[in-house]
């Protein structure tokens, strides 16, 4: 039966209205025929529509393009593969958390100014992830 390549849960930051790709990779022989994705959130457990993900069976992976549209769209994504030996017992698990864009850079200074170029040095903006 298929097994997750990564044993630990992965945390993924995703911004509202922005597509995020989640990759589920398994070790399996024979290679998996199908994958199933499930979202567990405050509304319960929801199977993800197969139109939202691709399956690359020979490589043993599935890519889900997921776009959160509201706060309810965050939670835990689980992926299970199935091959001729059966369905994966323990799913691959991904925690989907809200992410925000970083603040713009600050304290920018221009140096090495010429007639056709310049160098700019700035302090990075704060990146908030929760």
PDB file of C-alpha atoms in Angstrom:
ATOM      1  CA  UNK A   1       0.000   0.000   0.000  1.00  0.00           C
ATOM      2  CA  UNK A   2       1.147   3.588  -0.585  1.00  0.00           C
ATOM      3  CA  UNK A   3       3.041   5.475   2.151  1.00  0.00           C
ATOM      4  CA  UNK A   4       3.726   9.224   2.479  1.00  0.00           C
ATOM      5  CA  UNK A   5       7.231  10.252   1.491  1.00  0.00           C
ATOM      6  CA  UNK A   6       7.155  12.828   4.318  1.00  0.00           C
ATOM      7  CA  UNK A   7       6.161  11.483   7.712  1.00  0.00           C
ATOM      8  CA  UNK A   8       5.647  14.858   9.397  1.00  0.00           C
ATOM      9  CA  UNK A   9       2.703  17.205   8.897  1.00  0.00           C
ATOM     10  CA  UNK A  10       3.515  20.122   6.598  1.00  0.00           C
ATOM     11  CA  UNK A  11       2.292  23.668   7.332  1.00  0.00           C
ATOM     12  CA  UNK A  12       1.297  25.755   4.314  1.00  0.00           C
ATOM     13  CA  UNK A  13       0.470  29.463   4.327  1.00  0.00           C
ATOM     14  CA  UNK A  14      -2.181  30.476   1.799  1.00  0.00           C
ATOM     15  CA  UNK A  15      -3.625  33.936   1.171  1.00  0.00           C
ATOM     16  CA  UNK A  16      -7.323  34.483   0.491  1.00  0.00           C
ATOM     17  CA  UNK A  17      -8.216  34.455  -3.216  1.00  0.00           C
ATOM     18  CA  UNK A  18      -4.712  33.257  -4.193  1.00  0.00           C
ATOM     19  CA  UNK A  19      -4.106  29.764  -5.611  1.00  0.00           C
ATOM     20  CA  UNK A  20      -1.738  27.560  -3.635  1.00  0.00           C
ATOM     21  CA  UNK A  21      -0.279  24.305  -4.932  1.00  0.00           C
ATOM     22  CA  UNK A  22      -0.082  21.442  -2.450  1.00  0.00           C
ATOM     23  CA  UNK A  23       1.950  18.401  -3.528  1.00  0.00           C
ATOM     24  CA  UNK A  24       1.189  14.957  -2.124  1.00  0.00           C
ATOM     25  CA  UNK A  25       4.021  12.476  -2.753  1.00  0.00           C
ATOM     26  CA  UNK A  26       3.860   8.795  -1.887  1.00  0.00           C
ATOM     27  CA  UNK A  27       6.082   5.748  -2.164  1.00  0.00           C
ATOM     28  CA  UNK A  28       4.146   2.893  -3.734  1.00  0.00           C
ATOM     29  CA  UNK A  29       4.643  -0.248  -5.755  1.00  0.00           C
ATOM     30  CA  UNK A  30       2.886  -0.599  -8.012  1.00  0.00           C
ATOM     31  CA  UNK A  31       2.445   3.151  -8.627  1.00  0.00           C
ATOM     32  CA  UNK A  32      -0.840   4.690  -7.416  1.00  0.00           C
ATOM     33  CA  UNK A  33      -3.876   4.674  -9.705  1.00  0.00           C
ATOM     34  CA  UNK A  34      -5.891   7.291  -7.846  1.00  0.00           C
ATOM     35  CA  UNK A  35      -5.629   9.968  -5.169  1.00  0.00           C
ATOM     36  CA  UNK A  36      -8.293  11.392  -2.868  1.00  0.00           C
ATOM     37  CA  UNK A  37      -8.079  14.779  -1.123  1.00  0.00           C
ATOM     38  CA  UNK A  38     -10.146  15.767   1.929  1.00  0.00           C
ATOM     39  CA  UNK A  39     -10.424  19.120   3.740  1.00  0.00           C
ATOM     40  CA  UNK A  40     -11.227  19.030   7.454  1.00  0.00           C
ATOM     41  CA  UNK A  41     -12.304  22.411   8.809  1.00  0.00           C
ATOM     42  CA  UNK A  42     -14.808  24.004  11.172  1.00  0.00           C
ATOM     43  CA  UNK A  43     -17.632  22.950   8.810  1.00  0.00           C
ATOM     44  CA  UNK A  44     -16.631  19.273   8.939  1.00  0.00           C
ATOM     45  CA  UNK A  45     -14.959  16.942   6.463  1.00  0.00           C
ATOM     46  CA  UNK A  46     -15.323  17.712   2.746  1.00  0.00           C
ATOM     47  CA  UNK A  47     -13.998  15.679  -0.196  1.00  0.00           C
ATOM     48  CA  UNK A  48     -12.161  17.875  -2.703  1.00  0.00           C
ATOM     49  CA  UNK A  49     -13.556  17.792  -6.252  1.00  0.00           C
ATOM     50  CA  UNK A  50     -11.208  15.721  -8.490  1.00  0.00           C
ATOM     51  CA  UNK A  51     -11.264  18.559 -11.053  1.00  0.00           C
ATOM     52  CA  UNK A  52      -9.146  20.595  -8.614  1.00  0.00           C
ATOM     53  CA  UNK A  53      -6.146  18.255  -8.604  1.00  0.00           C
ATOM     54  CA  UNK A  54      -3.953  16.310 -11.013  1.00  0.00           C
ATOM     55  CA  UNK A  55      -2.485  12.843 -10.607  1.00  0.00           C
ATOM     56  CA  UNK A  56       0.987  11.888 -11.790  1.00  0.00           C
ATOM     57  CA  UNK A  57       0.759   8.194 -10.926  1.00  0.00           C
ATOM     58  CA  UNK A  58       4.102   7.081 -12.348  1.00  0.00           C
ATOM     59  CA  UNK A  59       5.837   9.706 -10.186  1.00  0.00           C
ATOM     60  CA  UNK A  60       3.643   8.808  -7.216  1.00  0.00           C
ATOM     61  CA  UNK A  61       2.248  12.284  -6.671  1.00  0.00           C
ATOM     62  CA  UNK A  62      -0.842  14.440  -6.891  1.00  0.00           C
ATOM     63  CA  UNK A  63      -0.896  18.240  -7.177  1.00  0.00           C
ATOM     64  CA  UNK A  64      -3.846  20.110  -5.700  1.00  0.00           C
ATOM     65  CA  UNK A  65      -4.388  23.733  -6.689  1.00  0.00           C
ATOM     66  CA  UNK A  66      -6.358  25.160  -3.794  1.00  0.00           C
ATOM     67  CA  UNK A  67      -7.738  28.695  -3.516  1.00  0.00           C
ATOM     68  CA  UNK A  68      -9.181  29.726  -0.141  1.00  0.00           C
ATOM     69  CA  UNK A  69     -12.121  32.095  -0.643  1.00  0.00           C
ATOM     70  CA  UNK A  70     -13.208  32.496   2.999  1.00  0.00           C
ATOM     71  CA  UNK A  71     -12.003  31.735   6.535  1.00  0.00           C
ATOM     72  CA  UNK A  72     -13.847  28.390   6.392  1.00  0.00           C
ATOM     73  CA  UNK A  73     -11.469  27.231   3.635  1.00  0.00           C
ATOM     74  CA  UNK A  74      -8.577  26.832   6.080  1.00  0.00           C
ATOM     75  CA  UNK A  75      -7.947  23.659   8.030  1.00  0.00           C
ATOM     76  CA  UNK A  76      -6.279  20.313   7.438  1.00  0.00           C
ATOM     77  CA  UNK A  77      -5.881  18.832   3.965  1.00  0.00           C
ATOM     78  CA  UNK A  78      -5.402  15.067   3.764  1.00  0.00           C
ATOM     79  CA  UNK A  79      -4.322  13.052   0.758  1.00  0.00           C
ATOM     80  CA  UNK A  80      -4.659   9.279   0.253  1.00  0.00           C
ATOM     81  CA  UNK A  81      -3.364   7.274  -2.687  1.00  0.00           C
ATOM     82  CA  UNK A  82      -4.668   3.926  -3.896  1.00  0.00           C
ATOM     83  CA  UNK A  83      -2.860   1.276  -5.923  1.00  0.00           C
ATOM     84  CA  UNK A  84      -3.441  -2.425  -6.666  1.00  0.00           C
ATOM     85  CA  UNK A  85      -2.316  -3.273  -3.097  1.00  0.00           C
ATOM     86  CA  UNK A  86      -5.069  -1.059  -1.627  1.00  0.00           C
ATOM     87  CA  UNK A  87      -5.713   2.392  -0.190  1.00  0.00           C
ATOM     88  CA  UNK A  88      -3.134   4.222   1.873  1.00  0.00           C
ATOM     89  CA  UNK A  89      -3.858   3.625   5.577  1.00  0.00           C
ATOM     90  CA  UNK A  90      -2.343   6.806   7.050  1.00  0.00           C
ATOM     91  CA  UNK A  91      -2.964   9.918   4.908  1.00  0.00           C
ATOM     92  CA  UNK A  92      -0.421  12.603   4.089  1.00  0.00           C
ATOM     93  CA  UNK A  93      -1.482  15.657   6.128  1.00  0.00           C
ATOM     94  CA  UNK A  94      -1.056  19.379   5.400  1.00  0.00           C
ATOM     95  CA  UNK A  95      -2.187  22.200   7.693  1.00  0.00           C
ATOM     96  CA  UNK A  96      -3.477  25.166   5.682  1.00  0.00           C
ATOM     97  CA  UNK A  97      -3.163  28.479   7.551  1.00  0.00           C
ATOM     98  CA  UNK A  98      -4.023  32.042   6.485  1.00  0.00           C
ATOM     99  CA  UNK A  99      -1.079  34.061   5.190  1.00  0.00           C
ATOM    100  CA  UNK A 100      -0.819  37.750   4.431  1.00  0.00           C
ATOM    101  CA  UNK A 101       1.365  39.755   2.099  1.00  0.00           C
ATOM    102  CA  UNK A 102       4.488  41.232   3.692  1.00  0.00           C
ATOM    103  CA  UNK A 103       4.633  44.952   4.421  1.00  0.00           C
ATOM    104  CA  UNK A 104       6.428  47.007   1.750  1.00  0.00           C
ATOM    105  CA  UNK A 105      10.169  47.623   2.152  1.00  0.00           C
ATOM    106  CA  UNK A 106      11.298  50.656   4.188  1.00  0.00           C
ATOM    107  CA  UNK A 107      14.320  52.962   4.546  1.00  0.00           C
ATOM    108  CA  UNK A 108      15.298  52.656   0.887  1.00  0.00           C
ATOM    109  CA  UNK A 109      18.562  54.303  -0.130  1.00  0.00           C
ATOM    110  CA  UNK A 110      19.772  54.925  -3.678  1.00  0.00           C
ATOM    111  CA  UNK A 111      23.480  54.453  -4.372  1.00  0.00           C
ATOM    112  CA  UNK A 112      25.724  53.939  -7.414  1.00  0.00           C
ATOM    113  CA  UNK A 113      23.482  56.234  -9.435  1.00  0.00           C
ATOM    114  CA  UNK A 114      24.505  56.575 -13.098  1.00  0.00           C
ATOM    115  CA  UNK A 115      22.718  57.897 -16.188  1.00  0.00           C
ATOM    116  CA  UNK A 116      21.215  54.455 -16.940  1.00  0.00           C
ATOM    117  CA  UNK A 117      21.186  52.495 -13.671  1.00  0.00           C
ATOM    118  CA  UNK A 118      21.073  52.633  -9.903  1.00  0.00           C
ATOM    119  CA  UNK A 119      21.333  50.327  -6.929  1.00  0.00           C
ATOM    120  CA  UNK A 120      18.706  50.389  -4.242  1.00  0.00           C
ATOM    121  CA  UNK A 121      19.076  49.085  -0.691  1.00  0.00           C
ATOM    122  CA  UNK A 122      16.027  48.664   1.548  1.00  0.00           C
ATOM    123  CA  UNK A 123      14.999  47.011   4.785  1.00  0.00           C
ATOM    124  CA  UNK A 124      12.509  44.200   4.213  1.00  0.00           C
ATOM    125  CA  UNK A 125       8.903  44.611   5.301  1.00  0.00           C
ATOM    126  CA  UNK A 126       7.462  42.502   8.095  1.00  0.00           C
ATOM    127  CA  UNK A 127       6.058  39.156   7.043  1.00  0.00           C
ATOM    128  CA  UNK A 128       3.088  38.044   9.128  1.00  0.00           C
ATOM    129  CA  UNK A 129       2.204  34.352   9.196  1.00  0.00           C
ATOM    130  CA  UNK A 130      -0.352  32.985  11.610  1.00  0.00           C
TER     131      UNK A 130
END
